[in-house]
Short mmCIF file of C-alpha atoms and ligand atoms in Angstrom, two decimals:
data_model
loop_
_atom_site.label_atom_id
_atom_site.label_comp_id
_atom_site.label_asym_id
_atom_site.label_seq_id
_atom_site.Cartn_x
_atom_site.Cartn_y
_atom_site.Cartn_z
CA UNK A 1 31.41 68.06 98.67
CA UNK A 2 29.82 67.63 102.05
CA UNK A 3 30.27 69.66 105.29
CA UNK A 4 31.82 67.66 107.86
CA UNK A 5 31.65 70.44 110.50
CA UNK A 6 28.90 73.20 110.70
CA UNK A 7 29.51 75.51 113.47
CA UNK A 8 26.12 77.50 114.38
CA UNK A 9 26.27 80.48 116.99
CA UNK A 10 29.17 79.44 118.96
CA UNK A 11 29.88 81.69 122.19
CA UNK A 12 32.75 80.74 124.38
CA UNK A 13 33.14 82.97 127.45
CA UNK A 14 35.57 83.20 130.18
CA UNK A 15 34.29 84.08 133.49
CA UNK A 16 37.36 86.06 135.25
CA UNK A 17 37.51 88.41 137.86
CA UNK A 18 37.59 91.57 135.74
CA UNK A 19 34.35 90.37 134.23
CA UNK A 20 32.84 88.16 131.68
CA UNK A 21 35.06 87.75 128.39
CA UNK A 22 33.58 87.32 125.30
CA UNK A 23 36.40 85.19 123.67
CA UNK A 24 34.44 84.02 120.86
CA UNK A 25 31.10 85.68 119.99
CA UNK A 26 28.39 83.87 117.96
CA UNK A 27 30.42 82.18 115.37
CA UNK A 28 29.23 80.35 112.26
CA UNK A 29 31.13 78.95 110.13
CA UNK A 30 31.22 75.27 108.01
CA UNK A 31 34.22 72.76 107.01
CA UNK A 32 33.87 70.51 103.99
CA UNK A 33 35.04 67.14 104.15
CA UNK A 34 38.66 66.73 102.99
CA UNK A 35 39.34 70.42 102.84
CA UNK A 36 42.02 72.51 104.62
CA UNK A 37 39.74 75.27 106.49
CA UNK A 38 41.59 78.32 107.53
CA UNK A 39 41.03 80.40 110.48
CA UNK A 40 43.38 83.67 110.26
CA UNK A 41 43.52 86.45 112.83
CA UNK A 42 45.90 88.48 115.14
CA UNK A 43 46.91 87.06 118.72
CA UNK A 44 43.63 87.59 120.82
CA UNK A 45 41.24 87.48 117.99
CA UNK A 46 39.79 83.96 119.62
CA UNK A 47 40.88 81.66 117.09
CA UNK A 48 42.68 79.33 119.33
CA UNK A 49 39.68 79.20 121.48
CA UNK A 50 37.72 78.27 118.66
CA UNK A 51 40.11 75.36 117.83
CA UNK A 52 39.82 74.25 121.62
CA UNK A 53 36.02 74.65 121.63
CA UNK A 54 36.02 72.10 118.56
CA UNK A 55 38.25 70.03 120.51
CA UNK A 56 36.42 70.21 123.89
CA UNK A 57 39.35 71.73 125.94
CA UNK A 58 37.94 74.89 127.34
CA UNK A 59 38.40 74.77 130.90
CA UNK A 60 37.55 76.89 133.85
CA UNK A 61 36.82 79.63 134.05
CA UNK A 62 35.93 79.38 130.06
CA UNK A 63 32.97 77.72 129.22
CA UNK A 64 30.93 77.26 125.84
CA UNK A 65 27.66 79.10 126.45
CA UNK A 66 25.97 79.12 123.27
CA UNK A 67 25.67 77.37 119.99
CA UNK A 68 25.98 73.94 118.25
CA UNK A 69 29.31 71.89 116.66
CA UNK A 70 27.34 69.75 114.31
CA UNK A 71 29.87 66.78 112.99
CA UNK A 72 28.86 64.73 110.25
CA UNK A 73 29.17 60.95 110.78
CA UNK A 74 26.16 58.81 110.19
CA UNK A 75 27.46 55.87 112.53
CA UNK A 76 27.68 58.16 115.80
CA UNK A 77 24.34 59.77 114.56
CA UNK A 78 22.34 56.52 114.54
CA UNK A 79 23.89 55.49 118.06
CA UNK A 80 23.09 58.99 119.72
CA UNK A 81 19.76 59.23 118.27
CA UNK A 82 19.00 55.97 120.43
CA UNK A 83 18.51 57.95 123.41
CA UNK A 84 19.02 61.79 122.53
CA UNK A 85 17.19 62.73 119.42
CA UNK A 86 17.58 66.39 119.93
CA UNK A 87 21.16 65.78 119.45
CA UNK A 88 20.91 64.57 115.72
CA UNK A 89 19.78 66.18 112.36
CA UNK A 90 20.22 63.69 109.65
CA UNK A 91 23.83 62.44 109.68
CA UNK A 92 25.22 65.45 112.10
CA UNK A 93 25.53 65.29 115.69
CA UNK A 94 25.71 68.33 118.03
CA UNK A 95 28.91 67.45 119.86
CA UNK A 96 27.73 70.03 122.63
CA UNK A 97 24.56 68.04 123.16
CA UNK A 98 26.07 64.57 123.54
CA UNK A 99 27.80 62.87 126.99
CA UNK A 100 30.93 63.36 127.86
CA UNK A 101 31.90 59.84 127.26
CA UNK A 102 30.44 60.14 123.62
CA UNK A 103 32.70 63.25 123.33
CA UNK A 104 35.40 61.64 125.13
CA UNK A 105 35.38 58.67 122.79
CA UNK A 106 36.01 61.08 119.69
CA UNK A 107 39.15 62.33 120.75
CA UNK A 108 41.71 60.97 118.52
CA UNK A 109 39.55 58.84 116.53
CA UNK A 110 37.24 61.76 114.80
CA UNK A 111 39.40 64.52 116.17
CA UNK A 112 43.22 65.17 116.94
CA UNK A 113 45.04 68.15 117.44
CA UNK A 114 48.57 69.64 117.05
CA UNK A 115 49.96 72.38 118.88
CA UNK A 116 52.66 75.24 118.40
CA UNK A 117 54.76 73.62 121.10
CA UNK A 118 55.23 69.88 120.63
CA UNK A 119 57.46 69.26 124.04
CA UNK A 120 53.98 69.89 126.02
CA UNK A 121 52.65 66.47 123.61
CA UNK A 122 55.41 64.43 125.08
CA UNK A 123 56.58 63.23 128.48
CA UNK A 124 60.29 64.00 128.54
CA UNK A 125 60.79 60.62 130.58
CA UNK A 126 59.57 57.92 127.89
CA UNK A 127 60.84 57.06 124.78
CA UNK A 128 59.10 58.83 121.65
CA UNK A 129 58.38 55.25 120.58
CA UNK A 130 56.94 54.11 123.77
CA UNK A 131 54.48 57.03 123.64
CA UNK A 132 53.32 56.53 120.31
CA UNK A 133 52.76 53.00 120.60
CA UNK A 134 50.80 54.05 124.24
CA UNK A 135 48.52 56.22 121.79
CA UNK A 136 47.91 53.75 119.41
CA UNK A 137 47.11 51.40 122.16
CA UNK A 138 44.39 54.05 123.66
CA UNK A 139 42.89 54.54 120.42
CA UNK A 140 42.40 50.95 119.98
CA UNK A 141 40.66 50.46 123.25
CA UNK A 142 38.40 53.80 122.55
CA UNK A 143 37.16 52.45 119.43
CA UNK A 144 36.91 48.76 120.49
CA UNK A 145 34.56 49.97 123.03
CA UNK A 146 33.87 53.60 123.04
CA UNK A 147 30.96 53.74 125.88
CA UNK A 148 33.47 52.33 128.53
CA UNK A 149 36.16 55.27 127.94
CA UNK A 150 36.84 56.65 131.03
CA UNK A 151 35.85 60.15 131.70
CA UNK A 152 38.14 63.26 131.45
CA UNK A 153 40.63 63.54 133.68
CA UNK A 154 42.60 66.50 133.48
CA UNK A 155 43.78 68.56 130.38
CA UNK A 156 45.25 71.73 132.29
CA UNK A 157 47.89 72.04 129.59
CA UNK A 158 45.87 71.50 126.56
CA UNK A 159 48.36 68.78 125.68
CA UNK A 160 46.55 66.24 123.86
CA UNK A 161 49.46 63.70 124.32
CA UNK A 162 49.15 64.19 127.98
CA UNK A 163 45.24 63.68 127.76
CA UNK A 164 45.75 60.41 126.07
CA UNK A 165 48.22 59.22 128.76
CA UNK A 166 46.03 60.74 131.69
CA UNK A 167 42.90 58.20 130.18
CA UNK A 168 45.14 55.25 131.02
CA UNK A 169 45.36 53.49 134.31
CA UNK A 170 48.96 52.71 135.24
CA UNK A 171 48.22 48.93 134.93
CA UNK A 172 47.62 49.52 131.13
CA UNK A 173 50.98 51.63 130.38
CA UNK A 174 52.39 48.37 128.71
CA UNK A 175 52.55 48.43 124.92
CA UNK A 176 52.36 45.19 122.95
CA UNK A 177 54.97 44.62 119.71
CA UNK A 178 51.85 45.25 117.35
CA UNK A 179 51.50 48.64 118.84
CA UNK A 180 55.29 49.32 118.63
CA UNK A 181 55.63 48.15 115.28
CA UNK A 182 52.51 50.66 114.33
CA UNK A 183 54.46 53.38 116.28
CA UNK A 184 57.49 53.01 114.05
CA UNK A 185 55.12 52.98 111.11
CA UNK A 186 53.73 56.25 112.18
CA UNK A 187 57.43 57.73 112.50
CA UNK A 188 57.75 56.69 108.94
CA UNK A 189 54.74 58.10 107.61
CA UNK A 190 55.75 61.76 109.02
CA UNK A 191 58.87 61.41 107.30
CA UNK A 192 61.19 60.30 110.28
CA UNK A 193 64.36 58.87 108.88
CA UNK A 194 65.72 55.58 110.85
CA UNK A 195 62.17 54.96 112.27
CA UNK A 196 63.34 51.72 114.22
CA UNK A 197 66.16 53.72 115.96
CA UNK A 198 64.81 56.75 116.51
CA UNK A 199 61.66 55.14 118.23
CA UNK A 200 63.88 54.32 121.22
CA UNK A 201 65.14 58.02 121.63
CA UNK A 202 63.93 60.63 124.19
CA UNK A 203 61.91 63.76 123.22
CA UNK A 204 65.21 65.67 124.00
CA UNK A 205 67.26 63.93 121.49
CA UNK A 206 64.71 65.35 118.82
CA UNK A 207 65.10 68.58 116.62
CA UNK A 208 62.24 70.93 117.09
CA UNK A 209 61.11 70.08 113.63
CA UNK A 210 61.69 66.31 114.12
CA UNK A 211 59.50 66.50 117.49
CA UNK A 212 56.88 68.47 115.59
CA UNK A 213 56.94 65.47 113.35
CA UNK A 214 56.60 63.18 115.79
CA UNK A 215 53.62 64.98 117.54
CA UNK A 216 51.84 64.60 114.27
CA UNK A 217 52.46 61.03 113.95
CA UNK A 218 51.01 60.83 117.69
CA UNK A 219 47.94 63.27 116.59
CA UNK A 220 47.37 60.42 113.63
CA UNK A 221 47.70 57.44 115.97
CA UNK A 222 43.82 57.21 115.78
CA UNK A 223 43.50 57.93 112.37
CA UNK A 224 41.40 60.88 112.89
CA UNK A 225 38.87 62.53 110.47
CA UNK A 226 39.70 65.98 111.50
CA UNK A 227 42.95 67.21 112.34
CA UNK A 228 43.13 70.63 114.08
CA UNK A 229 46.34 72.17 113.74
CA UNK A 230 46.86 75.25 116.20
CA UNK A 231 49.78 77.48 114.89
CA UNK A 232 51.60 74.28 113.99
CA UNK A 233 54.49 75.87 112.25
CA UNK A 234 54.97 79.10 114.16
CA UNK A 235 57.66 78.49 116.30
CA UNK A 236 59.81 76.83 113.71
CA UNK A 237 62.64 78.34 111.55
CA UNK A 238 61.22 79.03 107.57
CA UNK A 239 62.64 76.07 106.25
CA UNK A 240 61.49 73.58 108.69
CA UNK A 241 58.35 75.45 108.68
CA UNK A 242 57.97 74.85 105.14
CA UNK A 243 58.63 70.92 105.34
CA UNK A 244 56.30 70.53 107.95
CA UNK A 245 53.77 72.40 105.92
CA UNK A 246 54.57 70.06 102.89
CA UNK A 247 54.12 67.05 105.23
CA UNK A 248 50.56 68.22 106.47
CA UNK A 249 49.77 68.64 102.53
CA UNK A 250 50.92 64.99 101.74
CA UNK A 251 49.28 63.53 104.89
CA UNK A 252 45.97 65.14 103.96
CA UNK A 253 46.21 64.15 100.44
CA UNK A 254 47.36 60.62 101.25
CA UNK A 255 44.37 60.03 104.06
CA UNK A 256 41.79 62.53 102.95
CA UNK A 257 41.39 64.01 106.44
CA UNK A 258 39.80 67.07 106.98
CA UNK A 259 42.51 69.94 108.61
CA UNK A 260 41.37 73.28 110.35
CA UNK A 261 44.28 75.19 110.39
CA UNK A 262 44.68 78.14 112.79
CA UNK A 263 47.34 80.42 111.83
CA UNK A 264 48.23 84.31 111.99
CA UNK A 265 50.32 83.83 108.73
CA UNK A 266 48.66 84.76 105.65
CA UNK A 267 51.44 83.09 103.54
CA UNK A 268 50.54 79.86 105.51
CA UNK A 269 47.00 80.39 104.50
CA UNK A 270 47.37 81.02 100.91
CA UNK A 271 49.58 77.85 100.54
CA UNK A 272 47.43 75.39 102.37
CA UNK A 273 43.81 76.54 102.64
CA UNK A 274 40.76 75.79 100.19
CA UNK A 275 38.72 78.10 102.37
CA UNK A 276 39.21 80.50 105.22
CA UNK A 277 37.35 82.44 108.01
CA UNK A 278 39.26 85.87 108.96
CA UNK A 279 38.61 86.29 112.70
CA UNK A 280 38.81 89.84 114.91
CA UNK A 281 37.70 90.11 118.29
CA UNK A 282 35.86 86.99 118.76
CA UNK A 283 34.24 87.31 115.48
CA UNK A 284 34.46 85.77 112.02
CA UNK A 285 34.22 88.93 110.04
CA UNK A 286 34.93 87.47 106.58
CA UNK A 287 34.87 84.13 104.95
CA UNK A 288 34.76 82.19 101.74
CA UNK A 289 37.35 80.43 99.30
CA UNK A 290 40.85 81.68 99.13
CA UNK A 291 39.94 83.52 96.12
CA UNK A 292 36.72 85.16 97.81
CA UNK A 293 39.05 86.47 100.70
CA UNK A 294 42.43 87.33 98.79
CA UNK A 295 40.83 89.07 95.66
CA UNK A 296 37.36 89.98 96.42
CA UNK A 297 37.47 90.84 100.24
CA UNK A 298 34.99 93.58 101.27
CA UNK A 299 35.93 94.05 104.94
CA UNK A 300 37.89 96.42 106.06
CA UNK A 301 39.90 94.48 108.41
CA UNK A 302 40.79 91.57 105.58
CA UNK A 303 42.01 94.73 103.50
CA UNK A 304 43.92 95.79 106.46
CA UNK A 305 45.64 92.42 107.12
CA UNK A 306 46.38 91.77 103.24
CA UNK A 307 47.75 95.09 103.32
CA UNK A 308 49.98 94.96 105.91
CA UNK A 309 51.72 92.02 104.33
CA UNK A 310 54.61 92.78 101.99
CA UNK A 311 55.39 89.58 100.98
CA UNK A 312 52.71 86.39 101.25
CA UNK A 313 55.37 83.73 101.36
CA UNK A 314 57.42 82.64 104.54
CA UNK A 315 58.21 84.77 107.65
CA UNK A 316 57.33 88.11 105.62
CA UNK A 317 53.63 87.03 105.62
CA UNK A 318 53.01 87.27 109.45
CA UNK A 319 50.60 90.30 110.26
CA UNK A 320 51.60 93.29 111.26
CA UNK A 321 49.53 95.17 113.35
CA UNK A 322 47.40 97.87 111.68
CA UNK A 323 46.65 101.02 113.59
CA UNK A 324 43.93 101.88 116.39
CA UNK A 325 42.84 99.94 119.38
CA UNK A 326 41.53 96.58 119.44
CA UNK A 327 38.14 96.60 121.43
CA UNK A 328 37.84 95.15 124.74
CA UNK A 329 36.34 91.93 124.89
CA UNK A 330 34.92 92.43 128.56
CA UNK A 331 31.18 91.87 128.40
CA UNK A 332 30.62 95.19 130.27
CA UNK A 333 32.73 97.20 128.42
CA UNK A 334 31.71 96.08 124.87
CA UNK A 335 29.68 98.58 122.56
CA UNK A 336 26.65 97.67 120.58
CA UNK A 337 28.36 98.26 117.48
CA UNK A 338 30.92 96.66 114.94
CA UNK A 339 33.85 95.66 116.48
CA UNK A 340 36.19 96.95 114.01
CA UNK A 341 34.55 100.58 114.06
CA UNK A 342 37.53 102.48 115.87
CA UNK A 343 40.28 100.98 113.24
CA UNK A 344 38.09 101.19 110.27
CA UNK A 345 38.09 104.22 107.72
CA UNK A 346 34.96 103.45 106.28
CA UNK A 347 33.18 103.70 109.53
CA UNK A 348 29.93 105.27 109.16
CA UNK A 349 27.05 106.39 111.63
CA UNK A 350 25.15 103.13 110.90
CA UNK A 351 28.19 101.13 112.28
CA UNK A 352 28.10 102.84 115.77
CA UNK A 353 24.35 102.18 115.80
CA UNK A 354 24.35 98.23 115.77
CA UNK A 355 26.36 95.46 114.67
CA UNK A 356 26.59 94.67 111.21
CA UNK A 357 24.73 91.43 110.17
CA UNK A 358 26.38 88.73 108.35
CA UNK A 359 25.58 89.55 104.69
CA UNK A 360 26.38 87.27 101.45
CA UNK A 361 28.49 89.06 98.77
CA UNK A 362 28.78 87.46 95.48
CA UNK A 363 28.83 83.67 95.85
CA UNK A 364 26.68 82.28 98.87
CA UNK A 365 29.97 80.94 100.13
CA UNK A 366 31.36 84.56 100.60
CA UNK A 367 29.98 85.93 103.57
CA UNK A 368 30.90 89.14 105.35
CA UNK A 369 30.12 90.96 108.33
CA UNK A 370 30.27 94.73 107.38
CA UNK A 371 27.54 97.23 106.31
CA UNK A 372 29.51 97.42 102.91
CA UNK A 373 28.52 93.86 102.39
CA UNK A 374 24.61 94.45 103.56
CA UNK A 375 24.40 97.31 101.03
CA UNK A 376 26.02 95.88 98.30
CA UNK A 377 29.74 96.86 97.98
CA UNK A 378 30.90 98.80 95.13
CA UNK A 379 34.08 100.44 93.76
CA UNK A 380 33.45 103.61 95.74
CA UNK A 381 33.77 101.47 99.14
CA UNK A 382 37.17 100.59 98.19
CA UNK A 383 39.76 101.50 100.57
CA UNK A 384 42.78 103.79 98.79
CA UNK A 385 45.91 101.80 98.56
CA UNK A 386 48.54 102.47 101.23
CA UNK A 387 45.77 103.46 104.12
CA UNK A 388 46.58 100.98 106.55
FE1 SF4 B 1 33.87 99.31 109.04
FE2 SF4 B 1 31.33 99.91 109.36
FE3 SF4 B 1 31.97 97.53 107.93
FE4 SF4 B 1 32.31 97.90 110.66
S1 SF4 B 1 30.68 97.79 109.45
S2 SF4 B 1 33.91 97.13 108.92
S3 SF4 B 1 32.79 100.04 111.09
S4 SF4 B 1 32.13 100.06 107.24
MG1 MG B 2 46.79 81.15 119.94
#
């Protein structure tokens, strides 16, 4: 399998009155085409900022300050190479080096996103069908003429649906019969019963789970290659959560799209993902296949996360806080050492002297940022059961 995304050295910082916050710090990871890649971590670990960095939804006072986000798209690579060779490497294009117009044109058609809160993706005063039809039309216009796509206006609530609406002039906000039919097809695709009738209903007439499905339909309007799902089921009760995960599974199998799944729930990771990165304090501290991370993990933080879970299924899989303090991400307070050192039962002098490098552990794909991996982990490094 080929990679669809390669993130290299990505840093996203927020410039606040308190100082510079290093929310995402020097991230490296890759996502294979057609897989479900998970990013798991506690809240504040930088996983949503990572997702929004990929979607170009970071706003002031935040900014991506370093790195590349390479996206595998031969056609795009060819067109970008015409006037910006540096942004291209083979079939990969660095999304951080292309123009705002080029980047905007990828929204919805190459990349799409769903959120925890579906209400933010819908305008309460328009029917769900109208809004889906509009999303279909925006995507058609964008793919018909990518260079003319209007520049980004505002995305202040990070809402993809509102973003789509904001790219349209009021005069363009009518829908054709064809788009309406496509909207109904999309509702059907995501398992909404009686889609013809439901298309004429307003968002408030939908239950939470149904609106979540409608948001997924909206995100799929442009047939994206990559769907970024940020805590898509966190607000739902366990039964509905399971149904939405099943739906994402089915849609993934049907369309072959790639999913980047952001979650704090290891049960969701175990159920959905092929590969996973564990985030802590703005860094991916361990990444690999599900087996690497669940069965052969090396990083004490991964161990702590897994140890804090009594039951991997359902709501019980939610992370419990583990002991000790999460380090400050304020640049002037950050120390040049392992971010996990204060909470780590295995911390040693060298962990306090400099931050650990990324090191391969076992398979090339299994990478760990910890001195235990650097000097090849053995049984004596294991953390006693019940420590966390
Ligand atoms: Fe613990 Fe040291 Fe590894 Fe950090 S580098 S997680 S302090 S053993
Ligand atoms: Mg979040």
